[in-house]
Coordinates of C-alpha atoms and ligand atoms in Angstrom, one line a residue:
C1 CA 14.1 -19.2 -2.3
G2 CA 15.0 -16.7 0.3
V3 CA 16.6 -17.3 3.7
F4 CA 16.9 -15.1 6.8
G5 CA 18.4 -15.6 10.2
M6 CA 18.9 -13.4 13.3
F7 CA 20.8 -13.7 16.5
S8 CA 20.5 -11.2 19.4
P9 CA 22.4 -11.3 22.7
E10 CA 19.6 -9.4 24.3
P11 CA 15.9 -10.3 24.0
L12 CA 14.4 -8.9 20.7
D13 CA 11.0 -9.4 19.0
L14 CA 12.6 -11.8 16.5
A15 CA 9.2 -13.1 15.2
W16 CA 8.5 -9.6 14.0
F17 CA 12.0 -9.0 12.7
T18 CA 11.9 -12.3 10.8
Y19 CA 8.6 -11.3 9.4
L20 CA 10.0 -8.0 8.1
G21 CA 13.1 -9.8 6.7
L22 CA 11.0 -12.4 4.9
F23 CA 8.7 -9.7 3.6
A24 CA 11.8 -8.0 2.0
L25 CA 12.7 -11.3 0.4
Q26 CA 9.2 -12.1 -0.9
H27 CA 10.4 -11.7 -4.5
R28 CA 12.6 -14.8 -4.0
G29 CA 9.6 -17.1 -3.3
Q30 CA 5.9 -16.7 -3.1
E31 CA 4.7 -20.2 -2.6
A32 CA 5.4 -20.8 1.1
A33 CA 6.8 -19.0 4.1
G34 CA 7.9 -20.1 7.6
M35 CA 10.0 -19.3 10.6
C36 CA 11.5 -20.8 13.8
V37 CA 12.1 -18.7 17.0
S38 CA 13.8 -19.7 20.1
D39 CA 14.5 -18.1 23.5
G40 CA 17.2 -20.7 24.5
E41 CA 14.5 -23.1 25.8
K42 CA 11.3 -23.0 23.8
F43 CA 11.5 -23.5 20.1
H44 CA 8.5 -22.4 18.0
V45 CA 7.9 -23.3 14.4
E46 CA 5.2 -22.0 12.0
K47 CA 5.1 -22.5 8.2
D48 CA 2.5 -22.8 5.5
L49 CA 1.7 -22.3 1.9
G50 CA 1.2 -18.6 0.9
L51 CA 2.8 -15.2 0.9
V52 CA 4.5 -13.9 4.1
T53 CA 1.5 -11.7 4.9
Q54 CA -0.9 -14.5 4.3
V55 CA 0.9 -17.2 6.3
F56 CA 1.7 -14.8 9.2
D57 CA -1.5 -13.0 10.1
E58 CA -1.5 -11.5 13.6
R59 CA -2.6 -14.6 15.3
R60 CA 0.0 -16.8 13.6
L61 CA 2.8 -14.3 14.3
D62 CA 1.7 -14.2 17.9
S63 CA 1.9 -17.9 18.2
V64 CA 5.7 -18.0 17.3
R65 CA 6.5 -14.9 19.3
L66 CA 8.7 -15.3 22.4
A67 CA 9.3 -12.6 25.0
N68 CA 12.9 -13.5 25.4
A69 CA 13.7 -14.5 21.8
R70 CA 17.4 -14.7 20.9
V71 CA 17.6 -16.8 17.7
S72 CA 15.4 -17.1 14.7
I73 CA 15.4 -18.2 11.1
G74 CA 12.9 -17.9 8.2
H75 CA 12.3 -19.0 4.7
V76 CA 10.3 -18.1 1.6
R77 CA 9.9 -20.9 -0.8
Y78 CA 9.6 -21.0 -4.6
S79 CA 9.0 -24.3 -6.0
T80 CA 11.6 -25.8 -8.3
T81 CA 9.6 -28.9 -9.1
G82 CA 6.0 -27.6 -9.2
S83 CA 5.1 -29.7 -6.1
N84 CA 3.8 -27.0 -3.9
L85 CA 2.9 -29.2 -1.0
R86 CA 2.6 -28.0 2.6
F87 CA 5.2 -30.5 3.9
N88 CA 7.8 -29.0 1.6
A89 CA 7.6 -25.6 3.4
Q90 CA 10.6 -24.6 5.4
P91 CA 12.3 -24.3 7.9
L92 CA 12.7 -28.0 8.4
T93 CA 13.2 -29.0 12.0
T94 CA 14.6 -32.2 13.7
R95 CA 15.6 -33.4 17.1
T96 CA 19.2 -34.5 17.5
N97 CA 21.7 -35.0 20.3
K98 CA 22.6 -31.4 19.7
G99 CA 19.1 -30.4 20.6
I100 CA 16.4 -29.3 18.2
L101 CA 17.7 -27.8 14.9
G102 CA 16.0 -25.7 12.2
L103 CA 17.3 -25.4 8.7
A104 CA 16.3 -23.0 5.9
H105 CA 17.9 -23.6 2.5
N106 CA 18.1 -21.8 -0.8
G107 CA 19.5 -23.8 -3.8
N108 CA 19.8 -27.5 -4.7
F109 CA 22.2 -30.2 -3.8
V110 CA 23.1 -32.2 -7.0
N111 CA 24.1 -35.3 -5.1
A112 CA 21.3 -35.4 -2.5
R113 CA 19.9 -38.6 -3.9
E114 CA 23.1 -40.5 -3.7
V115 CA 23.8 -39.3 -0.2
R116 CA 20.2 -40.1 0.8
N117 CA 20.6 -43.7 -0.6
D118 CA 23.9 -44.2 1.3
M119 CA 22.2 -43.1 4.5
L120 CA 19.1 -45.3 3.9
M121 CA 21.5 -48.3 3.5
Q122 CA 22.9 -47.4 6.9
G123 CA 19.5 -47.3 8.5
A124 CA 18.6 -43.6 8.4
L125 CA 14.9 -42.6 8.2
F126 CA 13.5 -39.8 6.1
Q127 CA 10.1 -38.1 6.4
T128 CA 10.1 -36.1 3.2
T129 CA 11.7 -36.1 -0.3
N130 CA 13.1 -32.7 0.5
D131 CA 16.9 -32.1 0.0
S132 CA 17.1 -30.1 3.2
E133 CA 16.2 -33.2 5.2
V134 CA 19.4 -34.9 3.8
M135 CA 21.4 -32.0 5.1
L136 CA 19.8 -32.0 8.5
N137 CA 20.1 -35.8 8.8
L138 CA 23.8 -35.6 7.9
I139 CA 24.4 -33.1 10.6
A140 CA 22.4 -35.1 13.1
R141 CA 24.3 -38.3 12.3
E142 CA 27.7 -36.8 13.4
S143 CA 26.7 -37.2 17.0
H144 CA 30.2 -37.1 18.3
M145 CA 30.9 -33.6 16.8
D146 CA 29.6 -30.3 17.9
L147 CA 27.1 -28.4 15.7
V148 CA 29.8 -26.4 13.9
E149 CA 32.0 -29.4 13.1
A150 CA 29.0 -31.5 12.1
T151 CA 27.7 -28.7 9.7
A152 CA 31.2 -28.4 8.2
A153 CA 31.2 -32.1 7.6
A154 CA 27.8 -32.0 5.9
M155 CA 28.9 -29.0 3.7
K156 CA 31.8 -31.1 2.5
R157 CA 29.6 -34.1 1.6
L158 CA 26.9 -32.2 -0.3
K159 CA 27.6 -30.7 -3.8
G160 CA 25.7 -28.1 -5.7
G161 CA 24.6 -24.5 -5.2
F162 CA 23.3 -23.7 -1.8
A163 CA 23.1 -21.0 0.8
C164 CA 21.6 -22.0 4.2
V165 CA 20.8 -20.7 7.7
L166 CA 20.7 -23.2 10.5
M167 CA 19.7 -22.6 14.2
S168 CA 19.9 -24.4 17.5
R169 CA 18.4 -22.9 20.6
T170 CA 21.6 -20.9 21.2
Q171 CA 23.4 -20.6 17.9
L172 CA 22.8 -19.2 14.4
L173 CA 24.9 -20.6 11.5
G174 CA 25.1 -19.6 7.9
F175 CA 27.0 -21.2 5.0
R176 CA 27.5 -21.1 1.3
D177 CA 28.7 -23.7 -1.2
P178 CA 32.3 -23.4 -2.4
N179 CA 31.2 -21.7 -5.7
G180 CA 28.9 -19.3 -3.9
V181 CA 26.3 -20.0 -6.5
R182 CA 23.5 -18.7 -4.2
P183 CA 24.0 -15.4 -2.4
L184 CA 24.2 -14.9 1.4
V185 CA 25.1 -11.7 3.3
I186 CA 25.8 -10.7 6.9
G187 CA 24.5 -7.7 8.7
Q188 CA 24.8 -6.1 12.1
R189 CA 22.5 -3.9 14.2
D190 CA 23.7 -1.4 16.8
D191 CA 22.5 -3.5 19.6
H192 CA 25.0 -6.3 18.6
A193 CA 22.3 -8.4 16.9
Y194 CA 23.5 -10.2 13.8
V195 CA 21.5 -11.0 10.7
I196 CA 22.2 -13.5 7.8
A197 CA 20.1 -13.2 4.7
S198 CA 19.9 -14.0 1.0
E199 CA 20.0 -10.3 0.1
P200 CA 20.9 -7.0 1.8
C201 CA 17.3 -5.6 1.5
A202 CA 16.4 -8.0 4.3
L203 CA 19.1 -6.5 6.5
Y204 CA 17.9 -3.0 5.9
A205 CA 14.3 -4.1 6.7
V206 CA 15.3 -4.9 10.3
G207 CA 17.6 -1.9 10.8
A208 CA 20.9 -3.7 10.2
R209 CA 23.7 -2.6 7.9
L210 CA 25.6 -4.8 5.5
I211 CA 28.9 -6.0 6.9
R212 CA 30.0 -8.4 4.1
D213 CA 29.0 -11.4 2.0
V214 CA 29.4 -14.9 3.4
Q215 CA 32.3 -16.2 1.3
P216 CA 31.9 -19.1 -1.1
G217 CA 32.9 -22.2 1.0
E218 CA 32.6 -20.3 4.3
L219 CA 30.7 -21.3 7.4
V220 CA 29.9 -18.6 9.9
W221 CA 28.3 -19.0 13.3
I222 CA 27.0 -16.5 15.8
D223 CA 26.5 -17.1 19.5
R224 CA 26.8 -15.0 22.8
T225 CA 30.5 -14.6 22.1
G226 CA 29.9 -13.0 18.7
L227 CA 30.6 -13.8 15.0
H228 CA 32.9 -16.6 14.1
S229 CA 34.0 -18.0 10.8
M230 CA 35.8 -20.9 9.1
M231 CA 36.6 -21.7 5.5
V232 CA 35.3 -25.3 5.0
A233 CA 36.4 -25.5 1.3
P234 CA 38.6 -23.3 -0.9
R235 CA 36.6 -20.6 -2.6
Q236 CA 36.0 -21.0 -6.3
P237 CA 33.6 -18.2 -6.9
T238 CA 31.1 -18.6 -9.7
P239 CA 27.9 -16.9 -8.4
C240 CA 24.7 -17.2 -10.4
A241 CA 24.6 -14.7 -13.2
F242 CA 20.8 -14.8 -13.0
E243 CA 20.8 -13.1 -9.6
W244 CA 22.0 -9.9 -11.4
I245 CA 20.0 -10.5 -14.6
Y246 CA 16.7 -11.0 -12.9
F247 CA 16.3 -12.7 -9.6
A248 CA 17.8 -10.3 -7.0
R249 CA 16.0 -7.1 -6.0
S250 CA 17.5 -4.2 -7.9
D251 CA 18.5 -2.5 -4.6
S252 CA 20.8 -5.4 -3.7
Q253 CA 24.5 -5.5 -3.8
L254 CA 25.8 -9.1 -4.0
D255 CA 29.5 -10.1 -4.0
G256 CA 30.4 -6.5 -4.5
A257 CA 28.3 -6.0 -7.7
D258 CA 25.2 -3.8 -7.5
A259 CA 22.1 -5.3 -9.2
H260 CA 20.6 -2.1 -10.6
E261 CA 23.9 -0.9 -12.0
S262 CA 24.7 -4.3 -13.5
R263 CA 21.3 -4.3 -15.2
I264 CA 21.9 -0.8 -16.6
R265 CA 25.3 -1.9 -17.9
M266 CA 23.7 -4.9 -19.5
G267 CA 21.4 -2.5 -21.4
H268 CA 24.4 -0.4 -22.5
Q269 CA 26.1 -3.6 -23.7
L270 CA 22.9 -4.8 -25.5
A271 CA 22.6 -1.5 -27.3
R272 CA 26.3 -1.7 -28.4
E273 CA 25.9 -5.3 -29.5
H274 CA 22.5 -4.9 -31.2
P275 CA 21.6 -1.4 -32.2
V276 CA 18.4 -0.7 -34.1
D277 CA 16.7 2.4 -35.6
A278 CA 13.6 3.0 -33.4
D279 CA 11.5 5.7 -31.7
I280 CA 11.2 4.5 -28.0
V281 CA 12.7 2.0 -25.6
V282 CA 10.1 0.2 -23.6
P283 CA 10.9 -2.1 -20.6
V284 CA 8.8 -5.1 -19.7
P285 CA 8.2 -4.1 -16.1
D286 CA 9.6 -4.7 -13.6
S287 CA 12.4 -7.1 -14.6
G288 CA 13.3 -5.3 -17.9
I289 CA 13.6 -1.7 -16.4
G290 CA 17.3 -1.6 -15.6
A291 CA 18.4 -2.9 -19.0
A292 CA 15.9 -0.6 -20.8
I293 CA 17.4 2.4 -19.0
G294 CA 20.9 1.3 -20.2
Y295 CA 19.7 0.7 -23.7
A296 CA 18.1 4.1 -23.9
R297 CA 21.1 5.9 -22.6
E298 CA 23.6 4.1 -24.9
S299 CA 21.4 4.4 -28.0
G300 CA 20.0 7.9 -27.4
I301 CA 16.5 6.6 -28.1
P302 CA 14.0 7.9 -25.4
F303 CA 12.9 5.6 -22.6
D304 CA 9.2 5.4 -22.1
Y305 CA 6.6 3.3 -20.2
G306 CA 4.8 1.5 -23.0
L307 CA 3.5 -1.1 -20.6
Y308 CA 1.5 -0.5 -17.4
K309 CA 2.1 -3.1 -14.7
N310 CA -0.6 -3.7 -12.2
P311 CA 1.4 -3.3 -8.9
Y312 CA -0.8 -5.8 -7.1
A313 CA 0.2 -8.6 -9.4
G314 CA 3.1 -10.9 -8.5
R315 CA 5.9 -12.4 -10.5
T316 CA 4.2 -14.2 -13.4
F317 CA 6.4 -17.3 -13.6
I318 CA 5.2 -18.4 -10.2
A319 CA 1.9 -19.6 -11.7
P320 CA 2.2 -23.4 -12.1
T321 CA 0.5 -24.0 -15.4
Q322 CA 0.8 -22.5 -18.9
E323 CA -2.9 -21.4 -18.9
A324 CA -2.5 -19.8 -15.5
R325 CA 0.6 -18.0 -16.6
E326 CA -1.1 -16.6 -19.7
L327 CA -4.1 -15.3 -17.7
K328 CA -1.7 -13.8 -15.3
V329 CA 0.1 -11.8 -18.0
K330 CA -3.3 -10.1 -18.8
M331 CA -3.8 -9.4 -15.1
K332 CA -0.4 -7.9 -14.9
L333 CA 0.4 -6.0 -18.1
S334 CA -1.4 -3.7 -20.5
P335 CA -0.1 -1.3 -23.2
T336 CA -0.1 2.5 -22.8
S337 CA -0.6 5.1 -25.5
A338 CA 3.2 5.7 -25.6
V339 CA 3.6 2.9 -28.2
R340 CA 0.9 4.1 -30.7
G341 CA 2.5 4.8 -34.1
K342 CA 6.0 4.1 -32.7
R343 CA 8.8 1.8 -33.6
V344 CA 9.5 0.1 -30.3
V345 CA 12.6 -1.4 -28.8
L346 CA 11.1 -3.8 -26.2
V347 CA 13.6 -4.8 -23.5
D348 CA 13.2 -7.8 -21.1
D349 CA 15.6 -9.7 -18.9
S350 CA 15.0 -13.2 -20.3
I351 CA 13.0 -15.5 -22.6
V352 CA 12.3 -18.8 -20.9
R353 CA 9.3 -20.4 -22.6
G354 CA 8.6 -17.5 -24.9
T355 CA 4.9 -17.5 -24.1
T356 CA 4.9 -14.3 -22.0
S357 CA 7.0 -12.6 -24.6
R358 CA 4.6 -13.5 -27.4
Q359 CA 1.7 -12.1 -25.5
I360 CA 3.5 -8.9 -24.8
V361 CA 4.6 -8.4 -28.4
N362 CA 0.9 -9.0 -29.4
L363 CA -0.3 -6.4 -26.8
L364 CA 2.0 -3.8 -28.3
R365 CA 0.9 -4.4 -31.8
E366 CA -2.8 -4.3 -30.8
A367 CA -2.0 -0.9 -29.2
G368 CA -0.6 0.4 -32.5
A369 CA 3.1 -0.2 -32.3
L370 CA 4.5 -0.1 -35.9
E371 CA 7.5 -2.3 -35.2
V372 CA 8.6 -4.3 -32.2
H373 CA 12.4 -5.0 -31.8
F374 CA 12.9 -7.4 -28.9
R375 CA 16.2 -7.0 -27.0
V376 CA 17.0 -9.5 -24.2
S377 CA 19.5 -8.8 -21.5
S378 CA 20.5 -12.4 -21.0
P379 CA 21.8 -15.0 -23.5
P380 CA 19.3 -17.6 -24.8
I381 CA 18.5 -20.1 -21.9
K382 CA 19.2 -23.6 -23.3
H383 CA 20.0 -25.7 -20.3
P384 CA 18.2 -26.4 -17.0
C385 CA 19.4 -25.0 -13.7
F386 CA 20.4 -27.5 -11.1
Y387 CA 21.2 -24.9 -8.5
G388 CA 17.8 -23.6 -7.4
I389 CA 16.5 -21.3 -10.1
D390 CA 13.4 -22.7 -11.8
T391 CA 14.0 -21.8 -15.5
A392 CA 11.9 -24.9 -16.4
A393 CA 12.7 -28.3 -17.8
R394 CA 14.8 -28.4 -20.9
K395 CA 11.9 -29.4 -23.2
E396 CA 10.1 -26.2 -22.1
L397 CA 13.0 -23.9 -22.7
V398 CA 12.2 -22.4 -26.1
A399 CA 15.9 -21.7 -26.9
S400 CA 16.9 -25.3 -26.4
T401 CA 14.6 -26.5 -29.2
H402 CA 14.4 -23.4 -31.5
S403 CA 16.8 -21.2 -33.3
I404 CA 16.8 -17.5 -32.6
E405 CA 15.0 -16.9 -36.0
E406 CA 12.4 -19.5 -35.0
I407 CA 11.8 -17.8 -31.6
R408 CA 11.5 -14.4 -33.3
D409 CA 8.9 -15.9 -35.6
L410 CA 7.1 -17.6 -32.7
I411 CA 6.9 -14.4 -30.6
G412 CA 6.0 -12.2 -33.6
A413 CA 8.8 -9.6 -33.2
D414 CA 10.4 -7.7 -36.1
T415 CA 13.8 -8.4 -34.8
L416 CA 15.1 -10.4 -31.8
T417 CA 18.6 -10.4 -30.3
F418 CA 20.2 -11.5 -27.0
I419 CA 23.2 -10.1 -25.1
S420 CA 26.4 -12.2 -25.4
E421 CA 27.9 -14.2 -22.5
Q422 CA 30.9 -11.9 -22.5
G423 CA 28.5 -8.9 -22.3
I424 CA 27.0 -10.4 -19.1
R425 CA 30.5 -11.0 -17.6
E426 CA 31.5 -7.4 -18.3
A427 CA 28.2 -5.9 -17.0
V428 CA 28.4 -7.8 -13.7
G429 CA 32.2 -7.6 -13.4
G430 CA 34.0 -9.4 -10.5
P431 CA 35.5 -12.9 -10.7
G432 CA 33.8 -15.9 -12.3
L433 CA 30.1 -16.4 -12.9
C434 CA 27.9 -19.4 -13.3
L435 CA 26.4 -19.1 -16.8
A436 CA 25.4 -22.8 -17.0
C437 CA 21.8 -22.3 -18.2
F438 CA 23.3 -20.4 -21.2
N439 CA 26.4 -22.5 -22.0
G440 CA 25.9 -25.8 -20.2
E441 CA 29.1 -25.6 -18.2
Y442 CA 28.1 -26.4 -14.7
P443 CA 30.7 -25.2 -12.2
A444 CA 29.2 -27.0 -9.2
G445 CA 28.5 -30.3 -10.8
T446 CA 25.4 -32.0 -12.2
P447 CA 23.1 -34.7 -10.9
L448 CA 23.7 -38.3 -12.1
L449 CA 22.1 -38.7 -15.5
N450 CA 19.4 -41.1 -14.2
D451 CA 18.3 -38.4 -11.7
V452 CA 17.8 -35.8 -14.3
D453 CA 14.1 -35.6 -15.3
K454 CA 14.9 -32.0 -16.1
L455 CA 17.1 -33.1 -19.0
A456 CA 14.1 -34.7 -20.7
Ligands
LIG501 P1 8.6 -16.1 -21.4 O1 8.4 -15.2 -22.6 O2 9.8 -16.9 -21.5 O3 7.3 -16.9 -21.2 O4 8.7 -15.2 -20.1 C1 9.8 -14.3 -20.0 C2 9.5 -13.4 -18.8 O5 9.0 -14.0 -17.7 C3 10.8 -12.7 -18.3 O6 10.4 -11.4 -18.0 C4 11.1 -13.5 -17.1 O7 11.5 -12.6 -16.2 C5 9.9 -14.2 -16.7 N1 9.8 -15.7 -16.6 C6 8.9 -16.5 -17.1 N2 9.0 -17.8 -16.8 C7 10.1 -17.9 -16.0 C8 10.7 -19.0 -15.3 O8 10.3 -20.1 -15.3 N3 11.7 -18.7 -14.5 C9 12.2 -17.4 -14.5 N4 13.3 -17.2 -13.7 N5 11.6 -16.4 -15.1 C10 10.6 -16.6 -15.8
LIG502 FE1 22.1 -19.2 -12.2 FE2 21.8 -20.3 -14.6 FE3 23.8 -21.1 -13.0 FE4 21.3 -21.7 -12.4 S1 22.4 -22.4 -14.2 S2 22.8 -21.0 -11.0 S3 20.1 -19.9 -13.1 S4 23.5 -19.0 -13.9
LIG503 MG1 9.8 -10.4 -16.4

């Protein structure tokens, strides 16, 4: 998912700015979009299933617009469970003794179910099965605390990987779990407006510049007196490696590491670890482009576009069923003449189910490729993600049930190799990284075993 929040001491068209911010974050979720806007008194909410441009047509955008808007938040959702129901759209709102609150949340709490059960025993009511409602309810329950204190208390109670924006009529808050698994950045505009967003591209979209990342374990809040901060838990940074491998936009810099440069370094690393004699390096667009550039530079084999990507097609994995995903590959990709009679190094960021990859190898062979050497810029994905990236349930992860040789055979490649974990660490740089979907070591905890349908 993607989150966005903005606070302005002077009236600004925050409905429009939030729309622009969400549009820049569309790659982080294409299933639903929503926003809240307040002018200090009124509090407007709109959300629905669909892309940002579909949910917010002119009429809908007008309906949330406020002439004296000061605070707003927004969300783009990507389903981690396949349940793309309208009531799961965010932001989620609730009325409390601190006034009406709106929350937009990226990630997953691993103990939401236990916390929810405890609260139910104490008489709490829930409208949805949504994790975010547990967070909001926890905040609402601390009626004797102010919003910042109550949010800090809720942050301490919930475990997992999360980055959130929260608003009241007069305040914007942003916070990140102690491991900083999910990204969150702060930006500022010349008119003293502040922005909090999942990635810097959303800041640039509204004319703000990047100030810094929200720190792991940090809670920041913005009101008429400016930007404030407090460390709620000691930072133990292990941000999600997948942000740099695949998820983040390539123009994003997160926790000091540039996504595009990291991907290029992954390609260099992959070429050093797994060289091959071939004629051209072909990326699977768009997610394999950075690593393919690096592979070509390191190996000296020329880079070429062997696959055309229809720019009007979205990210393939968003399609909910296998059949839909397979049809979408055809809608999205077709081979170019560059591969005819060539030995091809095909570079992609990841193999999840293996089905897309098989189709792509097939396309290249039909187009006359002599050999297809598949190079993957992430290690084999063997474990589910509990922190908000939908890499599928374990039984669907091809690398959790098959050896590399079996996967190679399944997708029909001549050779298949993956970058090492150490290769990823070196390419991204910085402190620790979450690599749990590759090595099963979950830095921010796991759900109780009986909760884990994903482990099946
Ligand atoms: P596969 O061959 O595993 O079906 O598809 C791999 C390609 O699709 C990669 O380019 C990867 O970016 C994308 N992909 C497919 N399914 C998923 C998924 O469930 N989650 C993520 N993050 N990426 C996926
Ligand atoms: Fe990212 Fe994988 Fe960790 Fe999930 S398990 S947060 S996808 S590195
Ligand atoms: Mg891809």
